[in-house]
CSV table of C-alpha atoms in Angstrom, one decimal:
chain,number,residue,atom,x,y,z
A,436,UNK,CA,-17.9,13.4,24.6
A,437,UNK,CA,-19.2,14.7,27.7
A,438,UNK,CA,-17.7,15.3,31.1
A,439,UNK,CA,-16.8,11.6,32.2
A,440,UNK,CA,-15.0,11.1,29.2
A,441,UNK,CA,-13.0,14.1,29.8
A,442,UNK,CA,-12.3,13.7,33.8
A,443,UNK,CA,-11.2,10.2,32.6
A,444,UNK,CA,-8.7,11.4,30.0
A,445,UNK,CA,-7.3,14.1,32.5
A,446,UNK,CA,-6.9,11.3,35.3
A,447,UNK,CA,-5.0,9.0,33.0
A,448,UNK,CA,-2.7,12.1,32.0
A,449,UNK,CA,-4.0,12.2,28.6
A,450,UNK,CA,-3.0,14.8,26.1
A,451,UNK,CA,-5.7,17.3,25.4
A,452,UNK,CA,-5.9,18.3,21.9
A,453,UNK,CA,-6.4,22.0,21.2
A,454,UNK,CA,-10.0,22.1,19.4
A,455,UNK,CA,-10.8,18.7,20.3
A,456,UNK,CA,-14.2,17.6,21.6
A,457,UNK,CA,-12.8,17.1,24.9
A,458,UNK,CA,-11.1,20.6,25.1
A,459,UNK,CA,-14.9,21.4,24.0
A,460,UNK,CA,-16.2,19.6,26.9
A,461,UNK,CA,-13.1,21.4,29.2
A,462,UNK,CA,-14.4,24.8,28.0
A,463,UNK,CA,-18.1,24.4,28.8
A,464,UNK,CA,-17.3,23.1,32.2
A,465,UNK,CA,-14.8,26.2,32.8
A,466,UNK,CA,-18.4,28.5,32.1
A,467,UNK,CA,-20.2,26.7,35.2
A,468,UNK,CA,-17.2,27.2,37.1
A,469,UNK,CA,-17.0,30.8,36.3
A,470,UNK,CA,-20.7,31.2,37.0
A,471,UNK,CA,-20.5,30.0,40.4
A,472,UNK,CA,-17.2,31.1,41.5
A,473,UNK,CA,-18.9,34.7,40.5
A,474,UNK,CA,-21.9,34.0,42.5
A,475,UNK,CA,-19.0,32.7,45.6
A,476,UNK,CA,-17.1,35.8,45.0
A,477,UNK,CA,-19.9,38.4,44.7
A,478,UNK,CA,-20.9,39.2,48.4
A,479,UNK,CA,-21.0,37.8,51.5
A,480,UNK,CA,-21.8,34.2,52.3
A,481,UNK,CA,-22.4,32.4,55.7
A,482,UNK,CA,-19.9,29.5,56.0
A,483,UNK,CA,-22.3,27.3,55.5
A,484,UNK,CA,-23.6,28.8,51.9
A,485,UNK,CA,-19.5,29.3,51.2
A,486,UNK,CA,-19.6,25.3,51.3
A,487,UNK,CA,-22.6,25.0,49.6
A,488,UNK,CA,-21.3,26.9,46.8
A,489,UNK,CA,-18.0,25.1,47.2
A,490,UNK,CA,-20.1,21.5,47.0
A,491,UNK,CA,-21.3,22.9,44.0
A,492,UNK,CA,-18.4,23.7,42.0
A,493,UNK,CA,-16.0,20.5,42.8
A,494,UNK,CA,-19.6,18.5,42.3
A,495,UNK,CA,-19.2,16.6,45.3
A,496,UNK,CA,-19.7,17.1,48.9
A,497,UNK,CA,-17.9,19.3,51.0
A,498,UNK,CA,-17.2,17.9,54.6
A,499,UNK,CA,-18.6,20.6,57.3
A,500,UNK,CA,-14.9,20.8,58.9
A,501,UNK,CA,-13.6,22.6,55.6
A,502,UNK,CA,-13.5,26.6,56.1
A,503,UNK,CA,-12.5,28.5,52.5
A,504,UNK,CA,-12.4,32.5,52.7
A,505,UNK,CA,-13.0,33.5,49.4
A,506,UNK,CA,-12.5,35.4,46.8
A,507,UNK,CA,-11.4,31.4,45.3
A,508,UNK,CA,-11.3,30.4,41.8
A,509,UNK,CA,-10.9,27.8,39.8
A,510,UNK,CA,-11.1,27.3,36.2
A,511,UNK,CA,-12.6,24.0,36.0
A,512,UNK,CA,-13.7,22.7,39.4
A,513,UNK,CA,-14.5,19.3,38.8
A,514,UNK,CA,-11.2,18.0,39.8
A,515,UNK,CA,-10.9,18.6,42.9
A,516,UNK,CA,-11.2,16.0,46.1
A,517,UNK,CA,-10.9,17.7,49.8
A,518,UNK,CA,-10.4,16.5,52.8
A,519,UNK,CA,-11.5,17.5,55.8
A,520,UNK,CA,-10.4,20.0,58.5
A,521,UNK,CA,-8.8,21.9,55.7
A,522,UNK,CA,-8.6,25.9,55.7
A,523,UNK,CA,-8.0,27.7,52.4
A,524,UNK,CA,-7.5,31.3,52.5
A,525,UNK,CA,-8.4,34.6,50.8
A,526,UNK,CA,-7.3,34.6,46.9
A,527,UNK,CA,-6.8,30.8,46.3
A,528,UNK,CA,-6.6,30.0,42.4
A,529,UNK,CA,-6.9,26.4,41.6
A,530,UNK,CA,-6.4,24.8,38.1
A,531,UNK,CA,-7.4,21.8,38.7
A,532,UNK,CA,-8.1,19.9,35.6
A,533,UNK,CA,-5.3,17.6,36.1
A,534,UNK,CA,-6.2,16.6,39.3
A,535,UNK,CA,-5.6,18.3,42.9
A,536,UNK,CA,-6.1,15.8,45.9
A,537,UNK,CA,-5.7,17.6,49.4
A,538,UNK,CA,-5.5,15.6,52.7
A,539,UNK,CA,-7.1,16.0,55.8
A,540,UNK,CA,-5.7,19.1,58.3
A,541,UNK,CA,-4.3,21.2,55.8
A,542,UNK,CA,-3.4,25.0,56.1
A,543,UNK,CA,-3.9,26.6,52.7
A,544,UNK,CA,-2.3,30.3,52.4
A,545,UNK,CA,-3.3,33.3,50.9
A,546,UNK,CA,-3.0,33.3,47.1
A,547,UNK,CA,-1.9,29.9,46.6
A,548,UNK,CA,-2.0,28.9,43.0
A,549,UNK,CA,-1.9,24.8,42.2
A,550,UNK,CA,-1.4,24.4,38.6
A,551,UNK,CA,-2.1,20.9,37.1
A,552,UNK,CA,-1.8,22.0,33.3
A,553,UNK,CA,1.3,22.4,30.9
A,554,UNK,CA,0.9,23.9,27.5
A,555,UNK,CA,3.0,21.7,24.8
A,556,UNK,CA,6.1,23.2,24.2
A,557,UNK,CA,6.6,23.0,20.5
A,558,UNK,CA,4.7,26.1,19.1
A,559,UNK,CA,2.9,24.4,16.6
A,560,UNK,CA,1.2,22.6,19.3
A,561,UNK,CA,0.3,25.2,22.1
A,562,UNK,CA,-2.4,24.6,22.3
A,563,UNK,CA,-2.6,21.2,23.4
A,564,UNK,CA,-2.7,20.7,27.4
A,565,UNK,CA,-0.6,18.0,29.5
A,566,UNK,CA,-2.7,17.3,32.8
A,567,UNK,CA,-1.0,16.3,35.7
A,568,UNK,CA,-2.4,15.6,39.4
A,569,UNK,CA,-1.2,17.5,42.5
A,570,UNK,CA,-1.2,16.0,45.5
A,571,UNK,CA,-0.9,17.3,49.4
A,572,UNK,CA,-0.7,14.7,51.9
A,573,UNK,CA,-1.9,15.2,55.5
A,574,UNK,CA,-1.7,17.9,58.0
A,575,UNK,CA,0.2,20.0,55.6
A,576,UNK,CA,0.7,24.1,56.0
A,577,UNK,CA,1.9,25.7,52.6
A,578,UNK,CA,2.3,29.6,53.2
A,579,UNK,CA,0.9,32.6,51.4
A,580,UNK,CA,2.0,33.4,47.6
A,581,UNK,CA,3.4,29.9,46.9
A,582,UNK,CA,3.4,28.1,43.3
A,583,UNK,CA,2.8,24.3,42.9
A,584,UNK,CA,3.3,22.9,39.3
A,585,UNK,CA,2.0,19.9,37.9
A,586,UNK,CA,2.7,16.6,38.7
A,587,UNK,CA,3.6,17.5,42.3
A,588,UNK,CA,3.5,15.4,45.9
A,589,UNK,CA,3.5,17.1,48.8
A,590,UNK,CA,4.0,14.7,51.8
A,591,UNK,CA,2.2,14.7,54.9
A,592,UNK,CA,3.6,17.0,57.8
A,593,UNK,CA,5.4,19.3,55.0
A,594,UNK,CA,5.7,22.9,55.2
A,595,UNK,CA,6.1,25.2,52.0
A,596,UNK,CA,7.4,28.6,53.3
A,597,UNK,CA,6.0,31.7,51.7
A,598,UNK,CA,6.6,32.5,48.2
A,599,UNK,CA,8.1,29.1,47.4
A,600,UNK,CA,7.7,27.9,43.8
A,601,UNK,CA,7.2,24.0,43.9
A,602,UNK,CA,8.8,22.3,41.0
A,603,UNK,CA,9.4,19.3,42.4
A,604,UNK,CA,7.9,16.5,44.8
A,605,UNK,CA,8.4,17.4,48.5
A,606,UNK,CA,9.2,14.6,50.9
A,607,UNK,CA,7.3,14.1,54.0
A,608,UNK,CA,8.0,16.1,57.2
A,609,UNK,CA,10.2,18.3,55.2
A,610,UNK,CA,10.2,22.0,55.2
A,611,UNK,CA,10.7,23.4,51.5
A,612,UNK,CA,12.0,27.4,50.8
A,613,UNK,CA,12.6,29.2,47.9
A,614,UNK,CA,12.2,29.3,43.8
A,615,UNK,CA,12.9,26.6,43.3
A,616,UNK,CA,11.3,25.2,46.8
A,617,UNK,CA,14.6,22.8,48.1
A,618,UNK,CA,14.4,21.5,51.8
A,619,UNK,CA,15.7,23.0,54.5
A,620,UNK,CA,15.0,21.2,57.1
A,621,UNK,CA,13.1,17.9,58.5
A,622,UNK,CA,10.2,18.2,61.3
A,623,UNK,CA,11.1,16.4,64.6
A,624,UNK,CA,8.9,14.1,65.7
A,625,UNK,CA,7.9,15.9,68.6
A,626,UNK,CA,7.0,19.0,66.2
A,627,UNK,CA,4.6,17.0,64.7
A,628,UNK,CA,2.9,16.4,67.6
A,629,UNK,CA,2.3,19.5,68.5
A,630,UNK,CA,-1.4,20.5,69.1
């Protein structure tokens, strides 16, 4: 088993069997992305190097429009597809083996976690791990200290208030509050094109 076979058992929601070669393959993957999420987090970094080093841990380009502050981290890293014109801020922590998809224009708060893994429930089983994608449409703001669980869609234009916990799919142009996150409102259309 290597890392394609994993990725594509992850993207087809494949159970991942505690001890199995793929969880194997999961594990030795999570050691690169510790090793270079050290090297992110460790000092300094011109923008520039912060995207090289970001390029480096999803394994795929970077667009130049993408800003991250770190510290970031991610347990696995090669799940991850960005956009462009997307800021993440300071603290990020992405688990991403399930799959996490952001869209172009997207405001990423402080401390966001986006969670993509469940544990199976029955205790004889914990160990195994239920992957599940996140995605976050288009020009989407989500604010400091919020939560997305697996399994998630966050339509474009949608706004995810501060300390929200995201436990379900949030329509497009909504605005979502609270633990559980449950709309409060809908964006006009003239809000949405605001500059």
């Amino acid at each position: 088993m290597n890392l394609t076979d994993l990725l594509q058992a992850l993207d087809t929601g494949q159970t991942i069997v505690g001890g199995s070669s793929l969880h194997e393959v999961m594990h030795e993957t999570s050691q690169e992305a510790l090793r270079i999420s050290a090297e992110l987090n460790g000092r300094y970094h011109e923008p520039a190097r912060v995207r090289e080093l970001l390029s480096e841990l999803i394994g795929s380009p970077v667009d130049e429009s993408v800003t991250l502050f770190p510290p970031f981290s991610t347990d696995f890293g090669k799940n991850i597809t960005l956009g462009k014109r997307i800021f993440i801020n300071s603290g990020c922590r992405f688990q991403d083996q399930g799959g996490i998809r952001i869209g172009d224009d997207c405001l990423i708060g402080h401390n966001t976690v986006l969670a993509t893994l469940n544990h199976d429930l029955d205790p004889a089983k914990r160990a195994d791990l239920h992957p599940a994608p996140i995605v976050i449409g288009r020009n989407v703001w989500i604010g400091a200290n919020v939560t997305v669980l697996p399994g998630i869609t966050i339509g474009d234009n949608a706004v995810v208030a501060a300390a929200s916990v995201v436990t379900r799919d949030v329509p497009r142009d909504a605005v979502v509050v609270g633990s559980p996150a449950r709309v409060v409102r809908t964006i006009t259309t003239g809000e949405r094109d605001l500059p």
